[in-house]
XYZ file of C-alpha atoms in Angstrom:
676
model
C 0.150 0.126 0.065
C 1.352 3.585 -0.868
C 2.509 5.467 1.940
C 0.138 8.082 1.488
C -2.599 5.587 1.795
C -1.520 4.088 5.024
C -0.993 7.603 6.480
C -4.627 8.683 5.992
C -6.063 5.346 7.448
C -4.085 5.436 10.448
C -5.598 8.752 11.312
C -8.881 7.717 10.511
C -8.684 4.723 12.679
C -7.297 6.676 15.381
C -9.920 9.060 15.512
C -12.831 6.358 15.388
C -11.329 4.825 18.733
C -10.161 1.772 16.643
C -6.509 1.608 16.210
C -6.678 -2.161 15.708
C -3.073 -3.393 15.358
C -1.639 -0.202 15.114
C -1.071 1.690 18.168
C 0.271 5.453 18.703
C 3.855 4.440 19.529
C 4.197 2.045 16.561
C 2.628 4.681 14.224
C 4.745 7.507 15.455
C 8.071 5.322 15.195
C 6.536 4.257 11.590
C 6.343 7.746 10.430
C 9.386 9.050 11.990
C 11.783 6.743 10.336
C 10.049 7.034 6.819
C 9.593 10.471 6.351
C 10.775 13.933 7.844
C 12.713 13.113 11.036
C 11.730 16.534 12.517
C 8.115 17.539 11.666
C 5.755 14.583 11.159
C 6.066 13.136 14.630
C 4.927 16.424 16.002
C 2.178 17.141 13.291
C 0.789 13.305 14.443
C 0.875 14.369 17.888
C -0.877 17.661 17.415
C -3.517 15.706 15.380
C -3.967 13.153 17.970
C -4.624 15.990 20.705
C -6.904 18.060 18.413
C -4.622 20.997 18.436
C -3.214 23.186 15.741
C 0.447 24.074 15.303
C 1.214 27.171 12.994
C 4.939 26.386 12.787
C 4.380 23.868 10.195
C 2.063 25.603 7.961
C 4.175 28.818 8.248
C 5.780 30.038 4.803
C 9.096 30.601 6.286
C 9.060 27.792 8.516
C 11.833 26.062 6.415
C 14.563 28.650 7.925
C 14.245 26.727 11.066
C 14.962 23.134 12.655
C 12.527 21.534 14.836
C 14.104 20.293 18.080
C 11.413 19.598 20.696
C 7.918 20.564 22.245
C 7.003 20.904 25.904
C 3.609 21.612 26.756
C 2.239 24.755 24.753
C 5.549 25.678 23.246
C 7.916 24.498 20.719
C 11.778 24.829 20.287
C 13.624 25.256 16.971
C 17.041 26.250 15.630
C 17.539 28.827 13.093
C 19.479 27.639 10.275
C 20.573 31.166 9.108
C 22.295 31.963 12.607
C 25.948 31.003 13.072
C 26.296 28.525 16.050
C 23.263 26.715 17.725
C 20.886 29.374 18.026
C 17.729 28.018 19.807
C 14.424 29.636 19.731
C 11.023 29.016 21.681
C 7.465 30.041 20.596
C 4.205 29.092 21.140
C 2.459 26.319 18.990
C -0.270 28.645 17.950
C 1.449 31.702 16.626
C 5.074 32.281 14.896
C 5.543 35.812 16.091
C 8.947 35.254 18.259
C 10.227 33.704 14.731
C 9.147 36.350 12.731
C 10.691 39.185 14.987
C 13.983 37.099 14.982
C 14.089 37.049 11.050
C 13.547 41.066 10.802
C 15.822 41.979 13.620
C 18.838 39.388 12.680
C 18.580 38.878 9.141
C 16.501 41.693 7.846
C 19.132 42.065 4.907
C 18.281 38.596 3.893
C 16.209 37.965 0.866
C 13.698 35.490 2.224
C 11.803 32.884 -0.130
C 8.579 31.431 0.657
C 8.135 27.590 1.133
C 6.206 26.292 -1.991
C 3.410 24.118 -0.785
C 2.850 20.764 -2.075
C 0.097 20.410 -4.633
C -2.892 18.095 -4.494
C -6.298 17.853 -2.858
C -4.558 16.527 0.308
C -2.712 20.032 1.170
C -5.313 21.526 3.568
C -5.061 23.428 6.828
C -4.666 20.981 10.059
C -7.860 21.621 12.186
C -8.983 20.618 15.379
C -11.502 17.997 16.247
C -14.128 20.396 17.246
C -14.056 21.781 13.591
C -12.279 23.387 10.852
C -10.677 26.960 11.703
C -9.309 29.280 8.846
C -5.691 29.966 9.773
C -4.650 33.706 9.655
C -2.486 34.728 6.800
C 1.043 35.489 8.209
C 2.885 38.541 6.441
C 6.539 39.078 6.689
C 7.581 42.059 4.445
C 11.119 43.274 4.546
C 10.722 45.708 1.589
C 10.693 49.354 1.526
C 7.317 50.858 1.483
C 6.369 52.343 -1.940
C 7.279 56.090 -2.508
C 4.347 58.391 -3.321
C 4.437 60.921 -6.314
C 5.192 63.978 -4.359
C 7.983 62.147 -2.373
C 9.507 61.027 -5.461
C 9.407 64.734 -6.824
C 10.852 66.214 -3.678
C 13.903 63.895 -3.394
C 14.866 64.154 -7.167
C 14.527 67.925 -6.498
C 16.682 68.097 -3.600
C 19.134 65.585 -5.408
C 19.367 68.099 -8.544
C 19.688 71.247 -6.445
C 22.134 70.025 -3.681
C 24.442 68.128 -6.226
C 24.316 71.356 -8.773
C 22.961 69.246 -11.765
C 21.086 70.981 -14.706
C 17.330 70.555 -14.506
C 17.145 68.173 -17.873
C 18.886 65.497 -15.709
C 15.484 64.259 -15.291
C 15.113 63.401 -18.879
C 18.330 61.390 -19.166
C 17.636 57.768 -20.086
C 20.054 56.237 -17.479
C 18.687 58.620 -14.713
C 15.205 57.438 -15.375
C 16.352 53.799 -15.591
C 17.549 54.245 -12.057
C 14.249 55.930 -10.763
C 12.113 52.964 -12.067
C 14.188 50.608 -9.851
C 12.568 52.622 -6.833
C 9.176 51.024 -5.687
C 6.651 53.572 -6.373
C 2.777 53.906 -5.549
C 0.616 53.175 -8.619
C 0.288 56.665 -10.088
C 4.073 57.995 -9.297
C 6.072 58.882 -12.211
C 8.903 61.171 -12.603
C 7.771 64.006 -14.807
C 9.956 65.279 -17.609
C 11.897 68.400 -17.744
C 9.234 70.904 -18.629
C 6.838 69.662 -15.955
C 9.712 69.275 -13.383
C 10.827 72.804 -14.027
C 7.380 74.028 -13.025
C 7.561 72.040 -10.104
C 10.802 73.684 -9.211
C 9.068 77.115 -9.385
C 6.150 76.008 -6.997
C 8.882 74.467 -4.559
C 10.638 77.917 -4.654
C 7.564 79.864 -4.236
C 6.405 77.705 -1.218
C 10.032 77.991 0.472
C 10.088 81.836 0.063
C 6.639 82.080 1.565
C 7.627 79.965 4.464
C 10.892 81.845 4.974
C 8.902 85.225 4.681
C 6.511 84.038 7.480
C 9.058 82.799 9.858
C 10.804 86.016 9.724
C 7.757 87.781 10.986
C 8.245 85.989 14.012
C 11.800 86.942 14.732
C 12.958 90.553 16.310
C 16.448 90.687 15.142
C 18.416 89.578 12.224
C 21.744 90.379 10.093
C 22.959 90.152 6.984
C 26.166 89.650 5.015
C 26.785 91.062 1.497
C 29.483 90.971 -1.184
C 29.606 91.005 -5.046
C 31.091 88.354 -7.103
C 32.036 87.842 -10.648
C 31.943 84.802 -13.034
C 31.638 84.346 -16.552
C 31.404 88.162 -17.237
C 28.592 88.450 -14.982
C 28.297 90.372 -11.502
C 26.103 89.271 -8.800
C 25.150 90.619 -5.406
C 24.939 87.866 -2.754
C 23.242 88.277 0.591
C 23.056 85.793 3.449
C 20.359 86.144 6.377
C 21.300 85.125 10.102
C 19.322 85.173 13.311
C 19.060 83.426 16.753
C 16.290 81.215 17.775
C 14.692 82.985 21.119
C 13.663 79.573 22.489
C 16.595 77.357 21.629
C 19.428 80.211 21.223
C 20.749 78.397 18.139
C 22.193 80.295 15.164
C 20.618 79.969 11.797
C 21.361 81.077 8.403
C 19.995 81.163 4.776
C 20.834 82.344 1.514
C 18.884 85.302 0.864
C 19.519 86.454 -2.607
C 22.187 86.139 -5.402
C 20.815 88.645 -7.963
C 22.479 90.001 -10.864
C 24.074 93.644 -10.990
C 24.807 95.449 -14.410
C 26.945 98.193 -14.792
C 29.459 99.708 -12.700
C 29.536 98.746 -8.725
C 29.034 102.300 -7.726
C 28.064 103.052 -4.077
C 24.446 104.133 -5.103
C 24.179 101.026 -7.175
C 24.857 98.799 -4.074
C 23.110 100.610 -1.675
C 19.933 100.554 -3.964
C 20.199 96.606 -4.381
C 20.922 95.845 -0.490
C 17.695 97.939 0.363
C 15.465 96.176 -2.336
C 16.625 92.964 -0.930
C 15.785 93.527 2.660
C 12.553 95.258 1.680
C 11.777 92.282 -0.405
C 11.495 90.237 2.816
C 10.260 92.737 5.095
C 13.415 93.473 6.941
C 14.094 97.057 6.819
C 13.256 97.613 10.532
C 14.798 94.175 11.832
C 18.415 94.205 10.446
C 20.414 95.091 13.262
C 23.655 95.169 10.930
C 25.186 94.415 7.517
C 28.488 92.787 7.323
C 30.592 93.411 4.235
C 34.454 93.368 3.244
C 36.580 96.868 3.332
C 35.965 97.854 -0.113
C 35.502 101.433 -0.764
C 31.983 101.175 -2.585
C 30.563 99.293 0.347
C 31.755 101.721 2.796
C 30.534 104.807 0.894
C 27.262 103.309 0.461
C 26.745 102.764 4.174
C 28.355 106.146 5.162
C 25.956 108.007 2.824
C 22.732 106.028 3.331
C 23.102 104.927 6.881
C 20.056 106.891 8.711
C 20.926 109.293 11.501
C 20.476 107.885 14.905
C 17.684 108.974 17.201
C 20.361 110.775 19.499
C 21.576 112.732 16.746
C 18.108 113.897 15.714
C 17.303 115.009 19.163
C 20.620 117.151 19.460
C 19.737 118.697 16.086
C 16.350 119.459 17.095
C 17.668 121.028 20.422
C 19.989 123.164 18.664
C 17.460 124.334 15.827
C 14.284 124.822 18.119
C 13.806 128.381 18.425
C 12.567 130.119 21.420
C 8.932 130.454 22.765
C 8.848 133.840 22.267
C 10.154 133.572 18.407
C 7.634 133.054 16.037
C 9.075 131.392 12.445
C 7.639 131.713 9.197
C 8.284 129.036 6.772
C 7.688 128.448 3.027
C 4.878 125.860 2.297
C 6.170 124.864 -1.096
C 9.721 124.467 0.154
C 8.670 122.118 3.074
C 6.600 119.788 0.378
C 9.260 119.700 -2.041
C 11.707 118.708 0.685
C 9.422 115.959 1.844
C 9.203 114.470 -1.813
C 12.970 114.616 -2.154
C 13.195 112.213 1.320
C 10.614 110.000 0.113
C 13.182 107.987 -2.297
C 16.106 108.368 0.187
C 17.676 104.911 0.863
C 17.854 103.670 4.387
C 20.564 100.895 5.289
C 21.279 99.390 8.562
C 24.466 99.936 10.418
C 27.461 98.892 8.946
C 30.025 96.097 10.235
C 33.509 95.720 8.132
C 34.789 91.948 7.830
C 37.250 91.314 10.796
C 38.559 88.576 8.553
C 39.307 90.794 5.591
C 40.996 93.127 8.041
C 43.316 90.502 9.378
C 44.051 89.690 5.928
C 45.140 93.064 5.233
C 47.208 93.292 8.458
C 49.145 89.954 7.414
C 49.752 91.169 3.946
C 50.332 94.934 3.476
C 51.236 95.795 7.249
C 53.486 93.083 7.814
C 55.224 93.228 4.227
C 55.664 96.961 4.884
C 57.330 96.236 8.313
C 59.575 93.579 7.062
C 60.576 95.743 3.801
C 61.245 98.921 6.010
C 63.741 97.198 8.255
C 67.047 96.575 6.814
C 68.063 93.630 8.450
C 65.021 91.616 7.474
C 64.425 93.245 4.069
C 66.922 90.976 2.382
C 65.898 87.760 3.762
C 62.381 88.339 3.387
C 62.453 88.916 -0.399
C 64.998 86.071 -1.052
C 63.046 83.470 0.941
C 59.630 84.432 -0.573
C 60.943 84.546 -4.181
C 62.578 81.039 -3.777
C 59.151 79.888 -2.452
C 57.300 81.834 -5.166
C 59.744 80.048 -7.882
C 58.975 76.441 -6.208
C 55.304 77.020 -6.311
C 55.350 78.274 -10.023
C 57.417 75.131 -10.973
C 55.037 72.801 -9.281
C 51.689 74.231 -10.943
C 53.411 73.768 -14.289
C 54.787 70.684 -14.291
C 53.493 67.309 -13.208
C 57.106 65.827 -13.237
C 58.159 68.287 -10.578
C 55.239 67.726 -8.157
C 55.940 63.845 -8.566
C 59.561 64.676 -7.762
C 58.482 66.467 -4.342
C 56.085 63.646 -3.519
C 58.863 60.932 -3.806
C 61.608 63.027 -1.972
C 59.392 64.579 0.791
C 56.534 62.043 0.882
C 54.113 64.989 1.020
C 52.430 67.522 -1.651
C 53.270 71.164 -1.594
C 50.260 73.808 -1.289
C 49.820 76.393 -3.991
C 48.557 79.733 -2.696
C 45.797 81.556 -3.864
C 45.865 85.364 -4.210
C 42.831 86.094 -2.310
C 43.374 84.365 0.765
C 46.457 85.105 3.183
C 45.873 81.941 5.120
C 46.719 79.845 1.927
C 50.049 81.673 1.565
C 50.802 80.878 5.394
C 49.666 77.323 4.932
C 52.006 76.908 1.862
C 54.970 78.396 3.527
C 54.329 76.473 6.482
C 54.165 73.147 4.454
C 57.642 73.972 2.808
C 59.137 74.923 6.487
C 58.057 71.368 7.450
C 60.305 69.469 4.514
C 64.001 69.119 6.187
C 66.392 71.434 4.641
C 68.449 68.668 2.788
C 65.226 67.277 1.175
C 64.011 70.742 0.270
C 67.148 71.617 -1.207
C 67.375 68.020 -3.073
C 64.116 69.273 -4.503
C 65.492 72.719 -5.627
C 68.586 71.266 -7.034
C 66.534 68.640 -9.438
C 64.149 71.346 -10.660
C 67.056 73.897 -11.312
C 66.064 76.209 -8.637
C 68.210 78.280 -6.343
C 68.598 76.395 -2.877
C 67.652 77.709 0.428
C 70.231 79.305 2.638
C 70.316 78.146 6.186
C 69.185 82.062 7.061
C 66.261 81.897 4.644
C 65.206 78.473 6.149
C 65.184 79.812 9.545
C 62.946 82.758 8.501
C 60.430 80.744 7.166
C 60.147 78.911 10.642
C 60.278 82.171 12.375
C 57.690 83.679 10.041
C 55.072 80.860 10.733
C 55.778 81.049 14.371
C 54.946 84.754 14.559
C 51.904 84.228 12.115
C 50.594 81.207 13.942
C 47.983 83.439 16.307
C 46.722 85.329 13.375
C 45.784 82.174 11.602
C 43.964 80.676 14.696
C 42.054 84.053 14.999
C 41.077 83.986 11.470
C 39.960 80.200 11.887
C 37.606 81.285 14.873
C 35.984 84.710 13.241
C 35.441 83.023 9.648
C 33.408 80.263 11.713
C 29.638 80.693 12.420
C 30.159 82.653 15.551
C 28.465 85.463 16.890
C 29.461 89.129 16.911
C 30.444 88.961 20.809
C 33.698 86.906 19.649
C 35.353 89.622 17.980
C 36.658 91.478 20.948
C 37.621 88.636 22.938
C 39.700 87.275 20.042
C 41.384 90.488 19.273
C 42.485 90.852 22.922
C 44.024 87.539 22.948
C 45.441 87.951 19.557
C 47.283 91.340 20.753
C 48.381 89.384 23.789
C 50.062 86.508 21.958
C 51.807 88.816 19.176
C 53.102 90.878 22.168
C 54.338 87.303 23.859
C 56.278 86.405 20.805
C 57.564 89.964 20.366
C 60.579 89.460 22.378
C 62.151 86.664 20.480
C 60.965 87.870 16.861
C 61.173 91.410 17.360
C 61.906 92.172 13.925
C 58.930 90.483 12.605
C 56.236 90.938 15.159
C 57.090 94.311 16.655
C 54.896 95.990 14.361
C 51.938 93.418 14.854
C 50.138 94.773 18.029
C 50.255 98.397 16.565
C 48.842 97.172 13.338
C 45.747 95.539 15.236
C 45.539 98.447 17.238
C 45.157 100.784 14.164
C 43.158 98.599 11.820
C 40.525 97.836 14.616
C 40.649 101.155 16.230
C 37.043 101.790 15.802
C 35.800 98.298 17.010
C 37.967 98.179 20.369
C 35.831 100.587 22.001
C 32.543 100.006 20.375
C 29.356 100.120 22.070
C 27.846 97.081 19.975
C 30.968 95.014 20.129
C 31.244 95.697 24.216
C 27.690 94.694 24.739
C 27.802 91.525 22.505
C 30.738 90.197 24.267
C 29.418 91.061 27.792
C 25.978 89.164 26.967
C 27.771 86.496 25.863
C 27.863 83.686 28.789
C 31.162 82.302 27.357
C 32.994 85.556 27.676
C 31.175 87.879 30.091
C 33.874 90.339 31.422
C 36.647 87.634 31.815
C 38.313 88.637 28.752
C 39.134 92.189 30.206
C 42.535 92.476 32.083
C 42.208 96.008 32.838
C 39.812 96.450 36.047
C 38.890 99.967 35.003
C 37.612 99.035 31.495
C 35.874 96.267 33.164
C 33.900 98.295 35.466
C 33.102 100.656 32.438
C 31.721 97.652 30.373
C 29.950 96.553 33.322
C 28.145 99.979 33.779
C 27.280 99.656 30.141
C 25.594 96.543 30.659
C 23.625 97.671 33.394
C 22.548 100.821 31.753
C 21.620 98.807 28.663
C 19.372 96.487 31.042
C 17.547 99.419 32.398
C 16.665 100.447 28.614
C 15.839 96.936 27.410
C 14.030 95.355 30.398
C 10.472 94.903 29.821
C 7.244 97.156 30.756
C 6.352 94.101 32.993
C 8.996 94.356 35.289
C 8.400 98.112 35.821
C 4.393 98.040 36.510
C 2.512 101.106 36.456
C 0.434 102.440 39.511
C -2.894 101.316 39.356
C -5.492 103.872 39.702
C -7.814 103.396 42.748
C -11.227 102.072 42.353
C -12.402 103.860 45.413
C -15.477 106.257 44.518
C -15.595 109.943 46.046
C -18.901 108.878 48.181
C -16.918 106.145 50.057
C -13.651 108.079 50.472
C -14.975 109.555 53.639
C -15.220 106.224 55.100
C -11.903 105.285 54.039
C -10.438 108.039 55.882
C -11.955 106.691 58.994
C -9.912 103.595 59.107
C -5.991 103.401 59.982
C -3.953 100.705 58.211
C -0.235 99.975 58.558
C 1.726 100.824 55.454
C 1.637 97.996 52.969
C 5.195 96.562 51.821
C 6.056 97.841 48.298
C 6.331 95.344 45.498
C 9.858 94.402 44.538
C 10.735 96.516 41.880
C 13.093 95.280 38.755
C 16.924 95.992 39.478
C 19.123 96.201 36.507
C 22.139 95.793 38.921
C 20.999 92.754 40.465
C 20.295 91.204 37.313
C 23.587 91.847 36.002
C 25.352 90.880 38.947
C 23.394 87.586 39.362
C 24.108 87.113 35.437
C 28.157 87.515 36.210
C 28.192 85.055 38.938
C 26.351 82.261 37.199
C 27.750 79.785 34.725
C 29.023 79.898 31.228
C 26.218 77.699 29.437
C 24.480 79.776 26.898
C 21.104 78.465 28.210
C 21.578 80.521 31.210
C 20.231 83.458 29.397
C 16.710 82.151 29.744
C 16.940 83.093 33.329
C 17.666 86.814 32.626
C 15.482 88.201 30.202
C 16.811 91.525 29.689
C 20.402 90.279 29.080
C 18.839 87.561 26.951
C 17.280 90.603 24.813
C 20.807 92.320 24.444
C 22.570 88.938 23.422
C 19.781 88.427 20.647
C 20.095 92.103 19.556
C 23.856 92.493 19.597
C 25.310 88.792 18.774
C 23.014 88.233 15.894
C 25.720 89.832 13.339
C 28.889 87.641 12.468
C 32.105 89.110 12.664
C 33.117 88.388 9.081
C 31.276 88.216 5.564
C 32.728 84.405 5.148
C 29.013 82.952 4.757
C 28.354 85.011 1.761
C 31.710 84.092 0.365
C 30.739 80.267 0.866
C 27.898 81.167 -1.223
C 29.656 82.354 -3.985
C 31.725 79.261 -3.795
C 28.496 77.138 -4.447
C 27.834 79.581 -7.203
C 30.898 78.551 -9.010
C 29.853 74.908 -8.942
C 26.324 76.133 -10.424
C 27.442 78.329 -13.163
C 29.784 76.200 -14.763
C 30.988 77.057 -18.720
C 28.276 74.427 -19.817
C 25.693 75.928 -18.090
C 26.506 79.643 -18.836
C 23.148 80.218 -20.581
C 21.078 79.965 -17.303
C 18.806 82.759 -16.837
C 19.844 85.074 -13.754
C 16.524 84.117 -11.909
C 16.969 80.441 -12.457
C 20.756 80.501 -11.118
C 19.395 82.111 -8.037
C 16.866 79.552 -7.428
C 19.465 76.544 -8.247
C 21.807 78.343 -5.845
C 19.477 77.985 -2.707
C 21.183 74.869 -1.395
C 21.163 76.296 2.059
C 17.563 77.080 2.070
C 16.480 73.339 0.756
C 16.143 72.284 4.347
C 14.666 75.534 5.576
C 11.430 73.400 7.073
C 14.159 71.962 9.704
C 15.698 75.202 10.816
C 12.640 77.852 10.808
C 11.838 78.229 14.631
């Protein structure tokens, strides 16, 4: 008799209570040796008891090996795990095994067990009647991407990677996109439709930015002009500090085309137009630019007169009460019409990094060339360095020779960055003199003398504090970092003055001269004093420390909210009851404690140095937000231009000015995460 028929009759006979010559032990032993050694014994036991075991009908059960059963549990071994990994699960569920596959073998592509065909394949049921088993689902695949998600991901990829919009029409790119699991109607649009989508996303982003800026009290901007491919652009970046988290945020505000000469009136008009387009005319506390004469003149001409100056002029020009002054009405109206179109720019801050660059180039070179002892060695050593850089930039063979001998690659300085010149000189000074002269000999260049080689080492030692200061100021730091950095910089240059007097003697004086308008500036002092990281610790002079403390106290009195100075509430007592109240005598009520700026400043100075302590001092927090919003340098807008060079490549020089500006907004693409 075929085995399947024997198995069928054995089950029927046992359920009828007539096992006849086939007892349970005989049947189990028979099935154990003739069939699967792990599954059929348990299968028969479950059928005998009228219970259902989900493990043997599970589509991923073939990844486990049955071991034993006890009461309501079974034990199995995972065949995918290394070693003997024993797992336990209930007979009527496979949830533990499914979780094991998800957590330990999520990267394995699982295949379902193909059930055997034929009428015998049916669900194992209990003796009480058939039950329909629940379908077990185990999906390790990614969720399908919707149409909107697909467009947003592709748009982010194109903008951040500086790719042309027609990338979406590339057959290879669309072939990659087709491999992404998407919803039913999701399809990547072609260039024309995708361009319209980018326009809509840009409009939405711009609207969200304007809405976020309406909730911000203090903002600052950086501005500069960039020229590429015979085009000039005005770049502006926006910066602010979140009142709730005290974190700094920045976005690219504009990169607009400028035509014609870059005169001060053109610059002033463009900056005001950019500010007004975002509703920032009364919120910008400062604009940071470089020391270019056209920028400086624009802010000198169009910066509004302060209120204190207006009051002084009014006091001087106000006539006495007894005098009567007659004015021509037509002149007054014409004067008002002339002032309607007058530009109004925010306060101007000069880029501290640009100023330090000027000190390191012009002032240091002037000092070294005017000194007879250092003039010759300075010119000869820099000339030999320049000859070596020129040779390496023109010959790949020379560059390979340097790498073979010195095991390093020399750096070529750029004309716009002094710190690149310092890094290049430092790299040469790091090469031993013997190896350096070997390189020069093989390239047909003059060798370095010992005096010149020592000069390079001393130059790097003297200029190291300036490079450290540049790295700090070019970072994303608040304006309060400027004065403490300059104070420490002057101390460090003064410290090396004794050993390198010929080279560093003029550095402290140069810093004092170049930053004369900043060292005692009220805004810079308040910015540093209101920063918990600095407070008054950076001031070594006791008299100056006391003056800055008084300045901070006076500013707190001005900034203190009205809630801390409650106005007197008028009495609600009527005149009819006033006589009755005069009859009673009461003790004087204690006066409500009023706001004390001195106490807030004292408590603030005695507190910790973490930025979050500002939440305890509302007035100082407002001062911090107002005076620390600007950056000490215009480096952010220069980084924007670096991205512009990646967008406006020679192959894309036909981009329209507006399209170029929209594609340049890499910083703004994650605007939803930073608006707060």
